Tab-separated table of C-alpha atoms in Angstrom:
chain	number	residue	atom	x	y	z
A	246	MET	CA	40.093	-104.456	-6.486
A	247	ASN	CA	43.178	-103.237	-6.400
A	248	SER	CA	44.098	-99.464	-6.122
A	249	PHE	CA	41.423	-99.349	-2.714
A	250	ARG	CA	44.309	-102.231	-1.431
A	251	ARG	CA	46.762	-100.947	0.213
A	252	SER	CA	46.228	-98.576	2.901
A	253	PRO	CA	48.119	-95.167	2.454
A	254	PRO	CA	50.849	-94.340	4.095
A	255	SER	CA	51.013	-93.091	8.210
A	256	PRO	CA	51.543	-90.048	8.816
A	257	SER	CA	55.577	-88.787	8.745
A	258	ALA	CA	57.172	-85.448	8.894
A	259	LEU	CA	58.288	-85.973	4.545
A	260	LYS	CA	54.839	-86.547	4.056
A	261	TRP	CA	53.201	-83.616	5.964
A	262	LEU	CA	56.345	-81.310	4.161
A	263	GLY	CA	55.837	-82.689	0.712
A	264	LEU	CA	51.511	-80.947	1.644
A	265	VAL	CA	52.837	-77.825	2.275
A	266	THR	CA	55.142	-77.878	-0.132
A	267	ALA	CA	52.429	-78.951	-2.878
A	268	ILE	CA	50.401	-76.220	-0.867
A	269	TRP	CA	53.010	-72.635	-1.080
A	270	VAL	CA	53.750	-74.777	-5.507
A	271	GLN	CA	49.729	-73.692	-6.590
A	272	SER	CA	49.643	-70.622	-4.294
A	273	ILE	CA	52.102	-69.855	-6.453
A	274	SER	CA	50.980	-70.955	-9.804
A	275	GLY	CA	47.814	-69.775	-10.571
A	276	ASN	CA	48.362	-66.704	-13.084
A	277	ASN	CA	46.136	-67.843	-15.723
A	278	TYR	CA	42.991	-66.584	-13.745
A	279	THR	CA	44.597	-62.961	-13.995
A	280	PHE	CA	44.162	-62.870	-18.023
A	281	SER	CA	41.788	-60.581	-16.882
A	282	ASN	CA	43.405	-57.927	-15.236
A	283	TYR	CA	46.166	-57.567	-17.749
A	284	SER	CA	43.870	-58.001	-21.125
A	285	ALA	CA	41.860	-54.806	-22.032
A	286	ALA	CA	45.996	-53.024	-22.055
A	287	LEU	CA	47.002	-56.222	-24.117
A	288	LYS	CA	43.614	-55.148	-26.333
A	289	SER	CA	44.925	-51.605	-26.423
A	290	LEU	CA	48.612	-51.634	-27.474
A	291	MET	CA	48.047	-54.005	-29.817
A	292	ASN	CA	44.460	-52.484	-31.342
A	293	LEU	CA	43.232	-55.459	-31.663
A	294	SER	CA	39.053	-57.524	-32.083
A	295	GLN	CA	37.951	-58.858	-29.540
A	296	LEU	CA	38.140	-61.756	-31.486
A	297	GLN	CA	42.058	-61.198	-31.364
A	298	LEU	CA	41.528	-61.000	-28.286
A	299	ASN	CA	40.328	-64.400	-27.365
A	300	ASN	CA	42.636	-65.895	-29.279
A	301	LEU	CA	44.876	-64.555	-26.869
A	302	SER	CA	43.521	-65.896	-24.491
A	303	VAL	CA	43.462	-69.864	-26.384
A	304	ALA	CA	46.763	-69.607	-26.945
A	305	LYS	CA	47.103	-69.279	-23.178
A	306	ASP	CA	44.840	-72.358	-22.202
A	307	LEU	CA	45.987	-73.783	-24.923
A	308	GLY	CA	49.282	-74.260	-23.611
A	309	LYS	CA	47.665	-77.294	-20.963
A	310	ALA	CA	47.056	-79.467	-23.828
A	311	PHE	CA	50.470	-79.681	-24.439
A	312	GLY	CA	49.929	-81.136	-20.431
A	313	LEU	CA	50.719	-84.822	-21.723
A	314	LEU	CA	54.177	-84.306	-21.979
A	315	ALA	CA	53.900	-83.123	-18.106
A	316	GLY	CA	52.190	-86.561	-18.311
A	317	LEU	CA	54.340	-88.736	-20.037
A	318	ALA	CA	57.052	-87.793	-18.162
A	319	SER	CA	55.472	-87.199	-14.867
A	320	ASP	CA	56.565	-91.975	-14.065
A	321	ARG	CA	59.294	-90.832	-15.582
A	322	LEU	CA	60.955	-87.629	-14.249
A	323	SER	CA	60.900	-86.901	-10.468
A	324	THR	CA	59.013	-84.194	-8.762
A	325	SER	CA	61.267	-82.126	-8.292
A	326	LEU	CA	62.487	-81.767	-11.755
A	327	LEU	CA	58.513	-81.323	-13.545
A	328	LEU	CA	58.700	-78.253	-11.245
A	329	LEU	CA	61.563	-77.653	-12.604
A	330	ILE	CA	60.602	-77.512	-15.497
A	331	GLY	CA	56.807	-75.450	-15.166
A	332	SER	CA	58.793	-73.042	-12.584
A	333	ILE	CA	61.164	-71.904	-15.602
A	334	GLU	CA	58.925	-71.607	-18.239
A	335	GLY	CA	56.608	-69.397	-16.470
A	336	LEU	CA	59.660	-67.083	-16.108
A	337	ILE	CA	60.109	-67.096	-19.726
A	338	GLY	CA	56.071	-66.866	-21.187
A	339	TYR	CA	55.064	-64.689	-18.250
A	340	GLY	CA	57.750	-62.510	-18.378
A	341	ALA	CA	57.416	-61.599	-21.453
A	342	GLN	CA	53.219	-60.540	-21.024
A	343	TRP	CA	55.218	-58.009	-18.367
A	344	LEU	CA	57.594	-56.413	-20.101
A	345	VAL	CA	54.540	-56.197	-23.107
A	346	VAL	CA	52.003	-54.647	-20.618
A	347	SER	CA	54.842	-53.166	-18.399
A	348	GLN	CA	55.811	-51.208	-21.448
A	349	LYS	CA	59.404	-52.693	-20.693
A	350	ILE	CA	58.856	-52.931	-24.519
A	351	LYS	CA	57.297	-52.137	-27.935
A	352	PRO	CA	54.528	-55.062	-28.269
A	353	LEU	CA	55.750	-58.010	-29.821
A	354	PRO	CA	53.863	-59.449	-32.708
A	355	TYR	CA	51.194	-61.520	-32.068
A	356	TRP	CA	52.008	-64.702	-33.285
A	357	GLN	CA	54.699	-64.248	-30.696
A	358	MET	CA	52.012	-63.400	-27.922
A	359	CYS	CA	49.978	-66.035	-29.104
A	360	ILE	CA	53.889	-68.533	-27.995
A	361	PHE	CA	54.921	-66.865	-25.070
A	362	LEU	CA	50.798	-66.892	-23.498
A	363	CYS	CA	50.793	-70.681	-24.418
A	364	MET	CA	53.755	-71.748	-22.328
A	365	GLY	CA	52.204	-69.619	-19.276
A	366	GLY	CA	49.582	-71.531	-19.973
A	367	ASN	CA	51.554	-75.230	-20.762
A	368	SER	CA	54.270	-74.180	-17.315
A	369	THR	CA	51.148	-74.536	-14.780
A	370	THR	CA	50.514	-78.335	-15.806
A	371	TRP	CA	53.631	-79.215	-15.175
A	372	MET	CA	53.350	-77.708	-11.569
A	373	ASN	CA	50.133	-79.379	-11.014
A	374	THR	CA	51.024	-82.706	-12.398
A	375	GLY	CA	53.913	-83.312	-10.183
A	376	VAL	CA	52.267	-82.469	-6.581
A	377	LEU	CA	48.582	-83.838	-7.203
A	378	VAL	CA	50.087	-86.867	-8.145
A	379	THR	CA	52.633	-86.662	-5.606
A	380	CYS	CA	49.152	-85.825	-3.194
A	381	LEU	CA	46.719	-88.854	-3.996
A	382	ARG	CA	49.590	-91.294	-4.346
A	383	ASN	CA	50.046	-90.060	-0.398
A	384	PHE	CA	46.464	-89.454	0.740
A	385	ARG	CA	45.135	-92.771	-0.761
A	386	LYS	CA	42.041	-92.513	1.150
A	387	ASN	CA	42.269	-88.194	1.129
A	388	ARG	CA	41.688	-87.578	-2.190
A	389	GLY	CA	38.481	-85.661	-2.727
A	390	THR	CA	39.833	-82.282	-0.968
A	391	VAL	CA	44.085	-83.333	-1.291
A	392	SER	CA	43.080	-81.900	-5.117
A	393	VAL	CA	42.889	-78.724	-3.534
A	394	PRO	CA	45.095	-79.930	-1.986
A	395	ARG	CA	43.311	-80.064	1.484
A	396	SER	CA	41.312	-82.657	3.793
A	397	ALA	CA	39.463	-84.956	6.299
A	398	ASP	CA	39.481	-88.190	7.498
A	399	ASP	CA	38.536	-90.436	10.463
A	400	GLU	CA	42.493	-90.953	11.493
A	401	THR	CA	42.410	-88.968	14.625
A	402	GLU	CA	46.169	-87.026	13.186
A	403	GLU	CA	45.451	-86.794	9.963
A	404	PHE	CA	42.084	-85.381	11.057
A	405	LYS	CA	43.778	-83.251	12.810
A	406	TYR	CA	45.839	-81.880	10.828
A	407	PHE	CA	44.264	-81.257	7.576
A	408	TRP	CA	41.317	-79.115	9.798
A	409	VAL	CA	44.588	-76.805	10.513
A	410	LEU	CA	45.497	-76.679	7.167
A	411	ASN	CA	41.120	-75.617	5.670
A	412	ALA	CA	41.905	-73.498	9.078
A	413	VAL	CA	44.770	-71.043	8.004
A	414	SER	CA	43.622	-71.912	3.847
A	415	VAL	CA	40.104	-70.586	5.117
A	416	ALA	CA	42.308	-67.792	6.718
A	417	VAL	CA	43.695	-66.284	3.560
A	418	ALA	CA	40.735	-66.549	2.048
A	419	VAL	CA	39.366	-64.267	4.170
A	420	THR	CA	42.214	-62.352	4.694
A	421	LEU	CA	41.929	-61.749	0.947
A	422	LEU	CA	39.507	-60.625	1.049
A	423	VAL	CA	39.109	-58.256	3.301
A	424	PHE	CA	42.077	-56.228	1.615
A	425	ASP	CA	39.654	-56.253	-1.758
A	426	SER	CA	37.192	-54.643	0.287
A	427	ILE	CA	39.319	-52.320	1.109
A	428	PRO	CA	38.973	-48.671	-1.258
A	429	ASN	CA	42.973	-47.455	-2.381
A	430	PRO	CA	44.426	-49.127	0.642
A	431	ASN	CA	47.375	-46.969	1.528
A	432	SER	CA	51.510	-48.733	1.549
A	433	PHE	CA	51.060	-48.854	5.388
A	434	LEU	CA	47.554	-51.277	5.018
A	435	SER	CA	49.176	-53.050	2.384
A	436	ARG	CA	53.210	-53.958	3.793
A	437	ILE	CA	50.531	-55.255	6.524
A	438	PHE	CA	48.589	-56.720	4.403
A	439	CYS	CA	51.656	-58.283	2.935
A	440	ILE	CA	53.301	-59.396	6.746
A	441	VAL	CA	49.968	-61.523	7.191
A	442	LEU	CA	49.474	-63.270	4.248
A	443	LEU	CA	53.111	-64.140	4.114
A	444	SER	CA	52.615	-65.599	8.184
A	445	LEU	CA	49.639	-67.183	7.506
A	446	LEU	CA	51.675	-69.307	4.146
A	447	VAL	CA	55.137	-70.485	6.593
A	448	SER	CA	52.689	-71.134	9.350
A	449	PRO	CA	51.337	-74.943	7.670
A	450	LEU	CA	55.777	-75.503	8.227
A	451	VAL	CA	54.427	-75.855	12.126
A	452	ILE	CA	52.686	-79.183	10.613
A	453	PRO	CA	55.330	-81.590	9.244
A	454	LEU	CA	57.225	-80.419	12.758
A	455	HIS	CA	54.770	-81.738	15.213
A	456	SER	CA	54.942	-84.726	13.603
A	457	PHE	CA	58.473	-84.753	13.916
A	458	LEU	CA	58.277	-83.849	16.801
A	459	LYS	CA	55.918	-87.094	17.908
A	460	ASN	CA	57.013	-89.820	16.314
A	461	LYS	CA	61.147	-89.306	16.796
A	462	GLY	CA	62.077	-88.065	13.703
A	463	GLY	CA	59.754	-90.661	11.905
A	464	SER	CA	58.589	-94.341	12.680
A	465	GLY	CA	60.451	-95.808	10.003
A	466	GLU	CA	57.872	-95.884	7.515
A	467	VAL	CA	58.602	-94.980	3.859
A	468	ALA	CA	56.199	-91.935	2.832
A	469	GLU	CA	56.851	-90.166	-0.925
A	470	ALA	CA	57.823	-86.499	-0.268
A	471	LEU	CA	57.081	-83.967	-2.515
A	472	LEU	CA	60.381	-84.263	-4.218
A	473	ALA	CA	60.544	-87.911	-4.943
A	474	GLY	CA	58.610	-89.947	-7.628
A	475	GLU	CA	56.756	-92.904	-7.373
A	476	SER	CA	55.363	-95.201	-10.095
A	477	GLY	CA	52.470	-96.917	-8.676
A	478	ALA	CA	51.332	-100.092	-7.636
A	479	ASP	CA	50.716	-102.843	-10.311
A	480	ASN	CA	47.634	-103.298	-11.542
A	481	ALA	CA	47.258	-107.402	-10.390
A	482	VAL	CA	44.184	-107.836	-12.364
A	483	GLU	CA	44.789	-110.087	-15.220
A	484	GLY	CA	42.584	-108.516	-18.674
A	485	LYS	CA	40.010	-105.624	-19.171
A	486	PRO	CA	40.153	-103.610	-15.926
A	487	VAL	CA	37.385	-102.966	-14.446
A	488	ILE	CA	35.788	-99.320	-13.227
A	489	GLY	CA	38.139	-98.489	-9.617
A	490	GLU	CA	41.090	-100.898	-11.132
A	491	ASP	CA	44.621	-99.700	-12.103
A	492	HIS	CA	43.827	-97.464	-15.827
A	493	THR	CA	46.231	-97.159	-18.659
A	494	ILE	CA	44.854	-94.036	-20.832
A	495	VAL	CA	43.954	-96.310	-24.094
A	496	GLU	CA	42.074	-98.817	-21.847
A	497	ALA	CA	40.424	-95.514	-20.086
A	498	MET	CA	39.149	-93.844	-23.240
A	499	LYS	CA	37.798	-96.916	-24.104
A	500	THR	CA	35.227	-96.378	-21.331
A	501	PHE	CA	31.685	-95.140	-21.504
A	502	GLU	CA	32.340	-93.585	-18.320
A	503	PHE	CA	35.475	-91.514	-19.127
A	504	TRP	CA	33.866	-89.438	-23.006
A	505	ILE	CA	30.672	-88.855	-19.845
A	506	MET	CA	33.614	-87.546	-17.659
A	507	PHE	CA	35.250	-85.550	-20.800
A	508	VAL	CA	31.879	-84.134	-22.024
A	509	SER	CA	30.553	-82.669	-18.803
A	510	PHE	CA	33.767	-81.234	-17.878
A	511	LEU	CA	34.136	-79.349	-20.990
A	512	CYS	CA	30.601	-78.359	-20.252
A	513	GLY	CA	31.963	-76.276	-16.740
A	514	VAL	CA	35.449	-75.353	-17.386
A	515	GLY	CA	34.543	-74.748	-19.994
A	516	THR	CA	32.342	-71.935	-19.696
A	517	GLY	CA	33.900	-71.047	-16.931
A	518	LEU	CA	37.067	-70.406	-17.942
A	519	ALA	CA	35.335	-67.871	-21.377
A	520	VAL	CA	33.988	-65.883	-17.954
A	521	MET	CA	37.416	-65.900	-16.848
A	522	ASN	CA	39.087	-65.132	-19.940
A	523	ASN	CA	36.294	-62.226	-21.339
A	524	MET	CA	35.871	-60.873	-17.808
A	525	GLY	CA	38.042	-56.753	-18.399
A	526	GLN	CA	35.878	-56.838	-21.163
A	527	ILE	CA	32.533	-58.064	-18.974
A	528	GLY	CA	33.121	-55.159	-16.562
A	529	LEU	CA	33.656	-52.944	-19.405
A	530	ALA	CA	30.470	-53.993	-20.736
A	531	LEU	CA	28.411	-53.081	-17.281
A	532	GLY	CA	30.414	-49.629	-16.549
A	533	TYR	CA	32.453	-51.071	-14.382
A	534	ASP	CA	36.109	-49.959	-15.061
A	535	ASP	CA	38.429	-51.816	-12.654
A	536	VAL	CA	37.025	-55.809	-12.765
A	537	SER	CA	39.744	-56.674	-9.863
A	538	ILE	CA	37.401	-57.705	-8.048
A	539	PHE	CA	35.956	-59.617	-9.961
A	540	ILE	CA	38.771	-61.761	-10.425
A	541	SER	CA	39.830	-61.765	-6.331
A	542	LEU	CA	35.787	-63.212	-6.236
A	543	MET	CA	36.136	-65.419	-8.100
A	544	SER	CA	39.748	-66.285	-7.286
A	545	ILE	CA	38.571	-66.756	-3.555
A	546	TRP	CA	35.259	-67.688	-3.928
A	547	GLY	CA	36.214	-70.793	-6.290
A	548	PHE	CA	39.139	-72.382	-2.532
A	549	PHE	CA	36.192	-71.975	-0.552
A	550	GLY	CA	34.421	-74.377	-3.849
A	551	ARG	CA	37.003	-76.385	-3.515
A	552	ILE	CA	38.042	-76.983	-0.030
A	553	LEU	CA	33.217	-77.619	0.953
A	554	SER	CA	33.435	-79.689	-1.999
A	555	GLY	CA	36.198	-81.740	-1.132
A	556	SER	CA	35.846	-81.938	1.980
A	557	ALA	CA	32.349	-82.462	2.221
A	558	SER	CA	31.632	-85.141	-1.084
A	559	GLU	CA	35.152	-87.013	1.282
A	560	HIS	CA	32.203	-87.303	4.278
A	561	PHE	CA	28.944	-88.220	2.372
A	562	ILE	CA	30.945	-91.322	0.726
A	563	LYS	CA	31.971	-92.484	3.686
A	564	LYS	CA	28.297	-91.894	5.193
A	565	ALA	CA	25.505	-93.209	2.101
A	566	GLY	CA	28.200	-93.839	-0.262
A	567	MET	CA	27.087	-90.810	-2.537
A	568	PRO	CA	28.931	-91.163	-5.715
A	569	ARG	CA	30.882	-88.159	-6.227
A	570	PRO	CA	29.236	-86.629	-9.872
A	571	LEU	CA	26.585	-86.171	-7.762
A	572	TRP	CA	28.228	-82.859	-6.727
A	573	ASN	CA	29.453	-81.581	-10.152
A	574	ALA	CA	25.771	-82.281	-11.314
A	575	ALA	CA	24.534	-80.089	-8.587
A	576	SER	CA	27.652	-77.029	-9.159
A	577	GLN	CA	25.884	-77.402	-13.016
A	578	ILE	CA	23.141	-76.341	-11.972
A	579	LEU	CA	24.182	-73.046	-9.709
A	580	MET	CA	26.338	-71.865	-12.561
A	581	ALA	CA	23.871	-72.436	-15.135
A	582	LEU	CA	21.840	-70.499	-12.972
A	583	GLY	CA	24.916	-67.298	-12.176
A	584	TYR	CA	24.435	-67.397	-15.834
A	585	ILE	CA	20.985	-65.924	-16.797
A	586	LEU	CA	21.465	-64.153	-14.150
A	587	LEU	CA	24.228	-62.369	-15.912
A	588	ALA	CA	21.811	-62.084	-18.928
A	589	ILE	CA	19.573	-60.666	-17.096
A	590	ALA	CA	22.143	-57.828	-16.174
A	591	ILE	CA	20.515	-56.393	-12.896
A	592	PRO	CA	22.278	-54.236	-10.950
A	593	GLY	CA	25.345	-56.097	-8.597
A	594	SER	CA	24.791	-59.223	-10.999
A	595	LEU	CA	28.459	-58.692	-12.015
A	596	TYR	CA	29.150	-59.036	-8.314
A	597	ILE	CA	26.730	-62.394	-7.589
A	598	GLY	CA	27.442	-64.122	-11.141
A	599	SER	CA	31.340	-64.000	-10.182
A	600	ILE	CA	30.805	-65.898	-6.642
A	601	VAL	CA	28.940	-68.359	-7.645
A	602	VAL	CA	30.628	-69.058	-11.982
A	603	GLY	CA	33.597	-68.915	-9.044
A	604	ILE	CA	32.262	-71.020	-6.138
A	605	CYS	CA	30.939	-74.786	-9.118
A	606	TYR	CA	34.312	-73.994	-11.220
A	607	GLY	CA	35.969	-75.469	-7.595
A	608	VAL	CA	33.950	-77.870	-7.214
A	609	ARG	CA	34.302	-79.214	-11.026
A	610	LEU	CA	37.946	-79.113	-10.291
A	611	ALA	CA	37.947	-80.531	-6.819
A	612	ILE	CA	35.584	-82.967	-7.784
A	613	THR	CA	36.763	-84.337	-10.511
A	614	VAL	CA	40.764	-84.311	-9.855
A	615	PRO	CA	39.813	-87.507	-7.821
A	616	MET	CA	37.195	-89.356	-9.833
A	617	ALA	CA	39.459	-89.364	-11.913
A	618	SER	CA	42.084	-90.952	-9.505
A	619	GLU	CA	38.560	-93.581	-8.055
A	620	VAL	CA	37.309	-94.214	-11.588
A	621	PHE	CA	40.806	-95.005	-13.694
A	622	GLY	CA	43.226	-95.520	-10.495
A	623	LEU	CA	46.529	-93.482	-10.320
A	624	LYS	CA	48.794	-95.407	-11.505
A	625	ASN	CA	48.764	-93.855	-15.430
A	626	TYR	CA	46.717	-90.836	-12.796
A	627	GLY	CA	49.334	-88.125	-14.441
A	628	MET	CA	48.357	-88.873	-17.790
A	629	ILE	CA	44.832	-89.389	-17.863
A	630	TYR	CA	45.066	-86.570	-15.527
A	631	ASN	CA	46.373	-84.548	-18.171
A	632	VAL	CA	43.718	-85.761	-21.401
A	633	LEU	CA	41.195	-84.988	-19.289
A	634	ILE	CA	42.336	-81.017	-18.865
A	635	LEU	CA	42.618	-81.312	-23.212
A	636	ASN	CA	38.718	-79.053	-21.803
A	637	LEU	CA	40.518	-76.367	-20.774
A	638	PRO	CA	42.218	-75.493	-23.927
A	639	LEU	CA	39.436	-77.741	-26.290
A	640	GLY	CA	36.398	-74.995	-23.969
A	641	SER	CA	38.216	-71.529	-24.168
A	642	PHE	CA	38.287	-72.551	-28.059
A	643	LEU	CA	34.346	-72.292	-28.134
A	644	PHE	CA	33.426	-70.509	-25.804
A	645	SER	CA	35.593	-67.925	-25.358
A	646	GLY	CA	37.475	-68.194	-28.340
A	647	LEU	CA	34.692	-68.414	-30.982
A	648	LEU	CA	31.420	-68.221	-28.627
A	649	ALA	CA	32.483	-65.539	-26.853
A	650	GLY	CA	34.711	-63.758	-29.555
A	651	ILE	CA	32.453	-63.735	-32.757
A	652	LEU	CA	29.214	-62.627	-31.175
A	653	TYR	CA	31.356	-59.241	-29.112
A	654	ASP	CA	32.380	-58.059	-32.466
A	655	MET	CA	28.783	-58.828	-33.614
A	656	GLU	CA	27.440	-56.579	-31.056
A	657	ALA	CA	30.867	-53.977	-31.058
A	658	THR	CA	31.493	-50.359	-32.535
A	659	THR	CA	34.653	-50.108	-34.531
A	660	THR	CA	37.512	-46.972	-32.312
A	661	LYS	CA	39.475	-44.670	-34.065
A	662	THR	CA	42.731	-46.972	-33.641
A	663	GLY	CA	41.203	-50.568	-34.724
A	664	GLY	CA	40.034	-52.250	-32.567
A	665	ASN	CA	36.351	-52.146	-30.720
A	666	THR	CA	34.276	-51.911	-27.930
A	667	CYS	CA	30.788	-52.361	-27.296
A	668	VAL	CA	29.297	-51.388	-23.975
A	669	GLY	CA	25.361	-52.661	-22.202
A	670	ALA	CA	24.058	-56.176	-21.205
A	671	HIS	CA	23.362	-57.007	-24.435
A	672	CYS	CA	26.936	-57.350	-25.635
A	673	TYR	CA	27.143	-60.503	-23.553
A	674	ARG	CA	24.100	-61.762	-23.057
A	675	LEU	CA	23.167	-64.463	-25.700
A	676	VAL	CA	26.836	-65.950	-24.632
A	677	PHE	CA	25.983	-66.278	-21.299
A	678	VAL	CA	22.456	-67.614	-22.621
A	679	VAL	CA	24.490	-70.675	-24.597
A	680	MET	CA	26.297	-71.613	-21.683
A	681	ALA	CA	23.191	-71.881	-19.246
A	682	CYS	CA	21.907	-74.430	-21.898
A	683	SER	CA	25.327	-75.912	-21.929
A	684	CYS	CA	25.410	-76.715	-17.428
A	685	ALA	CA	22.204	-77.801	-18.316
A	686	ILE	CA	23.921	-80.112	-20.656
A	687	GLY	CA	26.163	-81.185	-18.113
A	688	PHE	CA	23.977	-81.501	-15.878
A	689	ALA	CA	22.628	-84.435	-17.530
A	690	MET	CA	26.037	-86.124	-17.944
A	691	ASP	CA	27.223	-84.882	-14.568
A	692	SER	CA	23.501	-86.740	-13.050
A	693	PHE	CA	24.340	-90.438	-15.106
A	694	LEU	CA	27.833	-90.317	-14.675
A	695	ALA	CA	27.119	-90.683	-10.486
A	696	PHE	CA	24.107	-94.063	-11.948
A	697	ARG	CA	27.337	-95.603	-13.487
A	698	THR	CA	29.404	-94.941	-10.724
A	699	LYS	CA	27.146	-95.460	-8.043
A	700	ARG	CA	28.313	-99.221	-7.492
A	701	LEU	CA	31.861	-98.538	-7.200
A	702	TYR	CA	31.246	-95.340	-4.151
A	703	SER	CA	28.894	-98.102	-2.305
A	704	LYS	CA	32.563	-100.231	-2.537
A	705	MET	CA	34.226	-97.779	-1.315
A	706	ARG	CA	31.511	-96.763	1.535
A	707	ALA	CA	32.165	-100.316	2.748
A	708	LEU	CA	36.315	-100.024	2.991
A	709	LYS	CA	36.229	-96.051	4.496
A	710	ARG	CA	33.691	-97.562	7.143
């Protein structure tokens, strides 16, 4: 199979510098997770109903539908240009939102806010496309956690480097958890936290420096850095490609596996987005004035879900040929249990639910990204990836815009300013029950996909060994 015959490039300073740069890019492009931090302010300033507020979050996620443009551009433009486009668009989109929320300007008309939220959401697709396509091509045998992007492999040098990155990443996550647990930190503690965090983010530069010194400037082998392009390998197989070979987006969409992957992805990320987008109102309904801790828990534990599932899935492919979709299936069951816990609304359930949803959302993203490249190849991966993430705006519309928005408004009471509010566990109970049922459907789809790809992962196991 063409996409597996090619060996990954040997370690080089250029390749590792590209990976470090990718980590920095992704560390500053996670703005979509912060919507719930300021959604209550938007609702109050613009006198919105919950349905109107949720439709703003849909507009944010709709920006990812235009990620198809980034997918088309990924094989035609350099990665540096992809990142430049994403950064400019993000500056405009999130800059306008900041001006409104900070009351530097008067609230903009609703349709204009939708456009700026859409621009902010779309900016991430340019960042992710440039980063993921480059890293997956640079580390072809470490796709599982390069999509975080991190991994572990039995090749000694890569094994050591990736685990150094894993250790630094865990240290960052623990630092964030510790700081979030401090009630009302003073300015001194805040400065110490910033210094430690920035030091941890800079520390991965030791890896490309070590690689450079060890290889005396490089071994002469060609490796794709983050700011370089690659057209991908040509498919040498004539006729219709089989699973594991390079597919065009049209060829991929004609396969049963693509649509199983698409629907199961919708069940996982769609429901997860609904919780993220509505966390502000979920927290208020359950009696919490400040929901920032829950947003942090989802984000940080989402990271743990990514790094653990990525590394573990790589290990079990090599050890037993375990199909990667089984990890998604397990996450769907755990996520369903988390939604049931949130529906019951026992004391402290929002803390546990935030952690569970964060972990499972992270697993879903970390597993699906490399899995798509393994099933459909890397040649047209940029386009295939951006079609798959159409699930984000679709899931946001179905579970957040319609389901959560309509059911919340049915339970809410109108305020004097024209908005509405709801307090109590009943506000989102039915929403969580429906999402738990959706996860059960996703579990069935992922289990079936694992069966369909069992032979592929058995071949991968043989090649890895």
